[in-house]
Coordinates of N, CA and C in Angstrom, one line a residue:
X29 N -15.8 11.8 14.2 CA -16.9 12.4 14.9 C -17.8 13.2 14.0
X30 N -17.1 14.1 13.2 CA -18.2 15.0 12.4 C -18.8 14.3 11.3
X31 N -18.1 12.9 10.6 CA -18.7 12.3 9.7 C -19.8 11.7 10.4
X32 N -19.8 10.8 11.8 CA -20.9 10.2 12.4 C -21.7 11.6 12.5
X33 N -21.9 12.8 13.1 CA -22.6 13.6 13.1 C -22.9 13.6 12.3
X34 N -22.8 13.9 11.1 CA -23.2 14.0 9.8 C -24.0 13.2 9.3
X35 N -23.9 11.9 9.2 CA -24.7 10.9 8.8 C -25.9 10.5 9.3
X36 N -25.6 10.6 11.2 CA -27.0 10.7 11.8 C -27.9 12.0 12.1
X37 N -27.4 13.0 11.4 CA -28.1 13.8 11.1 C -29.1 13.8 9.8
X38 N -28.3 13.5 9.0 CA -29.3 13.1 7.6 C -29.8 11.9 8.1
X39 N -29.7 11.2 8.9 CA -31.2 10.2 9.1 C -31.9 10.6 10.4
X40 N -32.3 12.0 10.7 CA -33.1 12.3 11.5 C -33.0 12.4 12.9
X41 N -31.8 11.9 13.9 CA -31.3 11.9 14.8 C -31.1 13.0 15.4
X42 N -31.3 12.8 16.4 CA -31.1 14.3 17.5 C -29.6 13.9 17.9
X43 N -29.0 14.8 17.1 CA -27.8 15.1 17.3 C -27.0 16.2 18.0
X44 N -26.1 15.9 19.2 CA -25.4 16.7 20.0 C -23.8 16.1 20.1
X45 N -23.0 17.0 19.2 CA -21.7 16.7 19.1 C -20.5 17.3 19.7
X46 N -19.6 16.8 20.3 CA -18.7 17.7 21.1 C -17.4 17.6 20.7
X47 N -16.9 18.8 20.4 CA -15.5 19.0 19.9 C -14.4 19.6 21.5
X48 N -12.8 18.9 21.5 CA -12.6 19.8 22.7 C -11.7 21.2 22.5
X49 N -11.6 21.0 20.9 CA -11.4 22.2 20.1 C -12.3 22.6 18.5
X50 N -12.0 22.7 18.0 CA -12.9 23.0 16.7 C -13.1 21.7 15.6
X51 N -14.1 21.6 14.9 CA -13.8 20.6 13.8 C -13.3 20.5 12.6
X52 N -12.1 19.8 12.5 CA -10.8 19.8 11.6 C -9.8 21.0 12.2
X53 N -9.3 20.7 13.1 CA -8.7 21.5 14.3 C -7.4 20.4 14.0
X54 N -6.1 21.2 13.7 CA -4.8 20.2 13.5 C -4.0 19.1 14.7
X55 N -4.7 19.2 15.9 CA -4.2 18.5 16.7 C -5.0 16.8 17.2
X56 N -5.6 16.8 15.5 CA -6.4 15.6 15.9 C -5.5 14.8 14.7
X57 N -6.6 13.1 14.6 CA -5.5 12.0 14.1 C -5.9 12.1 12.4
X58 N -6.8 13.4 12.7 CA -7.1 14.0 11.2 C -6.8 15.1 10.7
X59 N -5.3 15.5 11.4 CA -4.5 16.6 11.0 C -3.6 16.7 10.0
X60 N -3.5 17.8 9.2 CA -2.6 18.0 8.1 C -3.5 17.9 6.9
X61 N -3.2 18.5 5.7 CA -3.3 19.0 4.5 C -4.0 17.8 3.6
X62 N -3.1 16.5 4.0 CA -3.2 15.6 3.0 C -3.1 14.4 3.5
X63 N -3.8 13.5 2.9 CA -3.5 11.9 3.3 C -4.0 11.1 2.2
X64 N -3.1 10.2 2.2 CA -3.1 8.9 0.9 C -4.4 8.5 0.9
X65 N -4.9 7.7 -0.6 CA -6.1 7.2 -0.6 C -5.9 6.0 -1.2
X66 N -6.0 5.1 -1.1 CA -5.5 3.8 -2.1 C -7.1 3.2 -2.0
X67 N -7.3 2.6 -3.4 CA -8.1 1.2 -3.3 C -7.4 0.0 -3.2
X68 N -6.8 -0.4 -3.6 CA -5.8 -1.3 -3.6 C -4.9 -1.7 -2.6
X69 N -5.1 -2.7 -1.4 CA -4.3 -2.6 -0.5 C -4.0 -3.5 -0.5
X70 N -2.1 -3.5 -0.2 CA -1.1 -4.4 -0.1 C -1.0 -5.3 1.1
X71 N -1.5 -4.7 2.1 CA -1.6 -5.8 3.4 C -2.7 -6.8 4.0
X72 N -3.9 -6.2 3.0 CA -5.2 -7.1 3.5 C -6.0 -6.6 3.1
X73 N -6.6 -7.6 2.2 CA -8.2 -7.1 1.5 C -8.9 -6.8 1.8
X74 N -8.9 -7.4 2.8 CA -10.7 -7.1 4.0 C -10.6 -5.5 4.0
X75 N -9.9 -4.1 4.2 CA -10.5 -3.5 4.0 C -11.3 -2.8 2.9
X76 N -10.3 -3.1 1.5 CA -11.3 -2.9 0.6 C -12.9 -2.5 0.3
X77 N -13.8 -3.3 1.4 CA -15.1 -2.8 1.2 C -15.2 -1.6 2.2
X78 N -14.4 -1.5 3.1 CA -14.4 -0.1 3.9 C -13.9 1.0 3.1
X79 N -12.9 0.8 2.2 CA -12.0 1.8 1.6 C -13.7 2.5 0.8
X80 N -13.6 1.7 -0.4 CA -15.2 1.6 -1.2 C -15.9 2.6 -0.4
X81 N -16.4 2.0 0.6 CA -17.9 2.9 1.7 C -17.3 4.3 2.1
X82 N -15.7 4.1 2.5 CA -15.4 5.4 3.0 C -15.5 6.6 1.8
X83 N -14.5 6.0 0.7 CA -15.0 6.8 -0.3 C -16.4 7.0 -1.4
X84 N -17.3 6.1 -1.3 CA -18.8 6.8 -1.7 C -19.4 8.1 -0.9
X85 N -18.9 7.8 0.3 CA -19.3 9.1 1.5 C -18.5 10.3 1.3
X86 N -17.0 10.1 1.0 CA -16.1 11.6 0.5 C -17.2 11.9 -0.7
X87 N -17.4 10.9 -1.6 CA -17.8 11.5 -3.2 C -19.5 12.1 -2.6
X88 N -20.2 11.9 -2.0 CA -21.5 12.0 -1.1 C -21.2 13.7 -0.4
X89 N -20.4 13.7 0.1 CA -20.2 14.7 0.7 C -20.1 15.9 0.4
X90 N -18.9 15.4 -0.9 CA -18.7 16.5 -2.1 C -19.8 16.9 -3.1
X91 N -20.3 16.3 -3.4 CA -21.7 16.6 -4.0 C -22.8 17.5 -3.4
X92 N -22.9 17.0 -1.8 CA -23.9 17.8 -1.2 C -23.2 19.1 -0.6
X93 N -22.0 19.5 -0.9 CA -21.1 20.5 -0.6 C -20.9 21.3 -1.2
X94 N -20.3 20.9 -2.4 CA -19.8 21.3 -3.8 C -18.5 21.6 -3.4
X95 N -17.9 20.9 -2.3 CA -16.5 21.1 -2.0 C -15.5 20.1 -2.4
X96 N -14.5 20.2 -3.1 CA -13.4 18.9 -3.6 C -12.4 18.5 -2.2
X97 N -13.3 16.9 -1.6 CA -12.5 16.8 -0.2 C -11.6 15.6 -0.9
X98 N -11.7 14.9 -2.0 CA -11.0 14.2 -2.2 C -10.3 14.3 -3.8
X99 N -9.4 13.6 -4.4 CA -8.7 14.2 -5.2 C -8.3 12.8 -6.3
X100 N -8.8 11.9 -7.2 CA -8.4 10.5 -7.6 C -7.1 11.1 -8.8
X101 N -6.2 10.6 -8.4 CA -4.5 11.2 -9.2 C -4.3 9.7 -9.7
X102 N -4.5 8.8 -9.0 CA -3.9 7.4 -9.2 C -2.4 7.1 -8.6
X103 N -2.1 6.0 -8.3 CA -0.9 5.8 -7.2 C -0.5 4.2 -7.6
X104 N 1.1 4.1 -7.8 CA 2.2 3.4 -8.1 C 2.1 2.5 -7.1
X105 N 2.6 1.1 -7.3 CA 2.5 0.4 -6.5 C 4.1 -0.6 -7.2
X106 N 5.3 -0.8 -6.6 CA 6.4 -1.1 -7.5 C 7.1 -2.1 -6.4
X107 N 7.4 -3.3 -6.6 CA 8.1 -3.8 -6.1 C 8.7 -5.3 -6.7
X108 N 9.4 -6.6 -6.5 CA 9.6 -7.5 -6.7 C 8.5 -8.4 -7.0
X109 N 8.1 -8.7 -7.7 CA 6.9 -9.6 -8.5 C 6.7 -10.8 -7.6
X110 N 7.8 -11.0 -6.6 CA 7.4 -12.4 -5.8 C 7.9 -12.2 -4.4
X111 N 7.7 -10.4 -4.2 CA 7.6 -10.1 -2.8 C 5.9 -10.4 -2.6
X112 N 6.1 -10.5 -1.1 CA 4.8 -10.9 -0.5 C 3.7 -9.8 -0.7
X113 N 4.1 -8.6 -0.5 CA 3.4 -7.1 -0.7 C 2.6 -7.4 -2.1
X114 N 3.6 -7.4 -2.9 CA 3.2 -7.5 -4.3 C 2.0 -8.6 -4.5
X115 N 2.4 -9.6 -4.3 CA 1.9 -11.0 -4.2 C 0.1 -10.9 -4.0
X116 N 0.2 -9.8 -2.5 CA -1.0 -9.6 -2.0 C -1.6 -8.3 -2.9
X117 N -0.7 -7.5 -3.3 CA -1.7 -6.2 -4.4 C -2.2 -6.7 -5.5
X118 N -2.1 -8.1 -6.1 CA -2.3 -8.7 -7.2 C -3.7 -9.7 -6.7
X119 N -3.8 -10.1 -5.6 CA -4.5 -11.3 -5.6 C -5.6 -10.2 -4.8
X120 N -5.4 -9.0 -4.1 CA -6.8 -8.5 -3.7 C -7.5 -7.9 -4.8
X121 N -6.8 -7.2 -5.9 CA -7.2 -6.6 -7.4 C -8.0 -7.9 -7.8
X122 N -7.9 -8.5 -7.7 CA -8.6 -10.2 -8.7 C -9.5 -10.2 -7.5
X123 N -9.2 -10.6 -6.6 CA -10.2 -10.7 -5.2 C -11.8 -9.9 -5.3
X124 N -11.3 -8.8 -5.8 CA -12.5 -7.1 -5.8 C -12.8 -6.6 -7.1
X125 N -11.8 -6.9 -7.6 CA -11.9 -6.3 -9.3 C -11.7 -5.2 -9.6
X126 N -10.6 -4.5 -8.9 CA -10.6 -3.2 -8.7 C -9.6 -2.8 -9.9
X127 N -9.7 -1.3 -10.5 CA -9.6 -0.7 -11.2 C -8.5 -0.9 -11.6
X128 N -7.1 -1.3 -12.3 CA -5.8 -1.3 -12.0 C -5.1 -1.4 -13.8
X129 N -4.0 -1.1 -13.5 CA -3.1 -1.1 -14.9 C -1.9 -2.1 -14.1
X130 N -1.0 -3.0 -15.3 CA 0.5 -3.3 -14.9 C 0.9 -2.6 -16.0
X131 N 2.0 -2.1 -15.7 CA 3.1 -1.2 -16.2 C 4.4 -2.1 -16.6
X132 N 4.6 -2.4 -17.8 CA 6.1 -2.6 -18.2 C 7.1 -2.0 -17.9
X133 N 8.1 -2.1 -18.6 CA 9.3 -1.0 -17.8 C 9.2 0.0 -19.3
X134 N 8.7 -0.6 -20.3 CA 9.1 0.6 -21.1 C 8.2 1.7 -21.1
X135 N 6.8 1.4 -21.1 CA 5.7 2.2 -20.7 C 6.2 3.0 -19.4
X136 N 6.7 2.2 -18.3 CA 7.0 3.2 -17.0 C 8.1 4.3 -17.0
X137 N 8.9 3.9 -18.3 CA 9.6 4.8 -18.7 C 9.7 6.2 -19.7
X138 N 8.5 5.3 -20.3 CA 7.9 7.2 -21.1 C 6.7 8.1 -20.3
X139 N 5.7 7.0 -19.5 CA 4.7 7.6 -18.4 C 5.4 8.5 -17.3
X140 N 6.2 7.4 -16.7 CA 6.7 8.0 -15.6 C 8.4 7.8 -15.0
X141 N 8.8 9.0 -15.6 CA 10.3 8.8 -16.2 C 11.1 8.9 -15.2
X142 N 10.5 9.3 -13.9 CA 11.1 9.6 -13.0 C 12.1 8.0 -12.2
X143 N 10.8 7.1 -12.3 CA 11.0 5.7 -11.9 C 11.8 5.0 -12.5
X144 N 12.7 3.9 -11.9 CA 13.2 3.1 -12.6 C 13.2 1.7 -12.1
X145 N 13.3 0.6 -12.5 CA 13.1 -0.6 -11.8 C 14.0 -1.6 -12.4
X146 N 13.9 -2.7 -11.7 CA 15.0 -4.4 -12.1 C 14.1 -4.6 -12.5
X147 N 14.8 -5.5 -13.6 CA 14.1 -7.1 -14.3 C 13.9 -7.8 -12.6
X148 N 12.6 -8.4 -13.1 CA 12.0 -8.7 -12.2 C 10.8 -8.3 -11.1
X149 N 10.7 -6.9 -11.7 CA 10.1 -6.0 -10.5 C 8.5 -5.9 -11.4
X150 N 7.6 -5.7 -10.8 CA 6.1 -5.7 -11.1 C 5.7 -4.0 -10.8
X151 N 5.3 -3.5 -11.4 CA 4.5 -1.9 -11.5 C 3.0 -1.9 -12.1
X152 N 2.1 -1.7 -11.0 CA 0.9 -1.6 -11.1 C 0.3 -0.5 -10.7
X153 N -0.9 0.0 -11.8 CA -1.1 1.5 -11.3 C -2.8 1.5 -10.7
X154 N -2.9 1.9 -9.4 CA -4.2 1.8 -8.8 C -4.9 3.3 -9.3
X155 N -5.6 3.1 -10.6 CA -6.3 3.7 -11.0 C -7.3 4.6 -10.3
X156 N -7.7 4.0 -9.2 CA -8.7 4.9 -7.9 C -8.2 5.4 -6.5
X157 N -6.8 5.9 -6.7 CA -6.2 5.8 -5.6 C -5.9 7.3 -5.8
X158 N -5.6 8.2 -4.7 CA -5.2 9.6 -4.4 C -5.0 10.3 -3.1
X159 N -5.2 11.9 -3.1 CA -5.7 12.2 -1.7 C -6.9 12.6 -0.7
X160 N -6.9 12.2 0.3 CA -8.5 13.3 0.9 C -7.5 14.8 1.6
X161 N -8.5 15.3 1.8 CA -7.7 16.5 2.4 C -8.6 16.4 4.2
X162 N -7.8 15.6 5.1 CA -8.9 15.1 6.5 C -8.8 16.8 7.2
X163 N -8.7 17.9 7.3 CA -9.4 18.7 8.0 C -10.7 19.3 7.4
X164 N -10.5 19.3 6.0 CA -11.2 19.8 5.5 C -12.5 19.3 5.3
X165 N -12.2 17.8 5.1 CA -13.3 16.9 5.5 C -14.0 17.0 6.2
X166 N -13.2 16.9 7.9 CA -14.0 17.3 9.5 C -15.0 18.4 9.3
X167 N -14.3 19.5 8.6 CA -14.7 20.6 8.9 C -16.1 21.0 8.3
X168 N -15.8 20.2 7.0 CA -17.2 20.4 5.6 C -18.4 19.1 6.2
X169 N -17.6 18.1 7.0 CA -18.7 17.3 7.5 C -19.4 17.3 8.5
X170 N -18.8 18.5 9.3 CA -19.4 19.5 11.3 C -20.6 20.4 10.2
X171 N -19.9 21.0 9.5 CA -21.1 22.3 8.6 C -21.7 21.5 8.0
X172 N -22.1 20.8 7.5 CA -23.0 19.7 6.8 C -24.3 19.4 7.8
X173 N -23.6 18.8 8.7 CA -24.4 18.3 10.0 C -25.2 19.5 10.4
X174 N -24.6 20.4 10.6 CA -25.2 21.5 11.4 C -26.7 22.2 10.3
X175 N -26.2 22.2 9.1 CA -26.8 22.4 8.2 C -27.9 21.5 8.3
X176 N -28.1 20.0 8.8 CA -29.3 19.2 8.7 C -29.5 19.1 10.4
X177 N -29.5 20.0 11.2 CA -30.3 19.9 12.5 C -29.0 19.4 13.5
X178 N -28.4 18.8 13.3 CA -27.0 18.8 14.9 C -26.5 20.3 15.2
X179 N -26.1 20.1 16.7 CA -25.4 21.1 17.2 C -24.0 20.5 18.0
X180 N -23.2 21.3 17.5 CA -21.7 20.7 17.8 C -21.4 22.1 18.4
X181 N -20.8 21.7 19.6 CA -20.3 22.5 20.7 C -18.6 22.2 20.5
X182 N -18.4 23.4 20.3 CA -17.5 23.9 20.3 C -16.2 24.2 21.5
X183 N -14.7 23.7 21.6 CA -14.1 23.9 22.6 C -15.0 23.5 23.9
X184 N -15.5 22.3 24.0 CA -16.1 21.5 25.1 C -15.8 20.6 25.1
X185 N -14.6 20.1 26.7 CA -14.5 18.8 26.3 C -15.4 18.2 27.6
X186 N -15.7 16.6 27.0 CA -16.1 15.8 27.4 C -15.8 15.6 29.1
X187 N -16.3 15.7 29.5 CA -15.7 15.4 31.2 C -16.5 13.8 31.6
X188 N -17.7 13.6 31.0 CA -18.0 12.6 31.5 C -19.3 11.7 30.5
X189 N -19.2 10.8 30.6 CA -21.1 10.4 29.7 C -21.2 9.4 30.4
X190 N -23.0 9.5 30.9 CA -23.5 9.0 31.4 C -25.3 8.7 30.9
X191 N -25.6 7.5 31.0 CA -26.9 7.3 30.1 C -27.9 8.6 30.6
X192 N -28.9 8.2 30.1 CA -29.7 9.2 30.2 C -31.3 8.2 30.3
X193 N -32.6 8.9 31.0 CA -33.7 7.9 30.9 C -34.1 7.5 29.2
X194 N -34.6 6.8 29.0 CA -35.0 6.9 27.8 C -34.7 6.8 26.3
X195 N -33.1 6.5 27.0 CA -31.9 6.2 25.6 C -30.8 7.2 25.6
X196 N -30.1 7.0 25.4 CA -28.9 8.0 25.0 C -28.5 7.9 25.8
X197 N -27.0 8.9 26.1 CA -26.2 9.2 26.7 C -26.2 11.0 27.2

């Protein structure tokens, strides 16, 4: 909600947003510290161009903030070379062209010594992969908004929406 606030605010929208507690408030599905960020996904390509958009908008956001809401560390991807997981982290990389390293075992052994793997196993490193930090996000993307003309109401919840003459709700 505060990123949609956000965005239809910078395109000039009369924006009225309703929180039924605060924005980046821990009891939402954007609670806690930290959440994974991958480019590279093992179950289905098709999000890839979402991942992409979601993150030009973290790096957009941070800029016009000067706040660090996301974090690129890079993230391991390890399994059997002719598991299906794997199968599919190999063919959406070629699919998109996304950013990636394979890792031998001896390289994964002086990089990252913690890991160990079978003959047979495939290690690929998603070079644009990390964390966002989602309250902090909410919260820097409600002040943002508010900063370009929306007003977000605070501890109001929604009881009802109903159109309005003339457009909107």
């Amino acid at each position: 909600g505060s990123q949609a606030a956000w965005r239809l605010a910078a395109r000039g929208a009369d924006v009225v947003a309703y929180d039924r507690f605060a924005p980046g408030h821990d009891r939402s599905a954007a609670g806690g510290e930290t959440r994974v960020f991958r480019s590279v996904q093992s179950d289905d390509g098709r999000y890839v161009p979402l991942v992409r958009h979601a993150d030009a908008l973290w790096k957009q956001l941070q800029a016009e903030t000067g706040r660090e809401l996301r974090r690129l560390t890079g993230a391991l991807f390890m399994g059997p070379a002719d598991d299906p997981e794997m199968r599919t982290v190999m063919d959406v990389i070629a699919e998109h062209g996304l950013d990636h390293e394979v890792i031998d075992a001896e390289a994964l052994a002086k990089r990252f010594p913690q890991f160990r793997i079978d003959d047979g196993d495939l290690v690929v490193l998603d070079r644009h992969a990390g964390f966002v930090r989602p309250e902090l996000t909410v919260q820097t993307a409600a002040r943002r908004a508010e900063e370009l003309g929306a007003r977000i109401r605070r501890y109001t919840p929604v009881r009802e929406v109903t159109p309005v003459a003339g457009g909107g709700v």
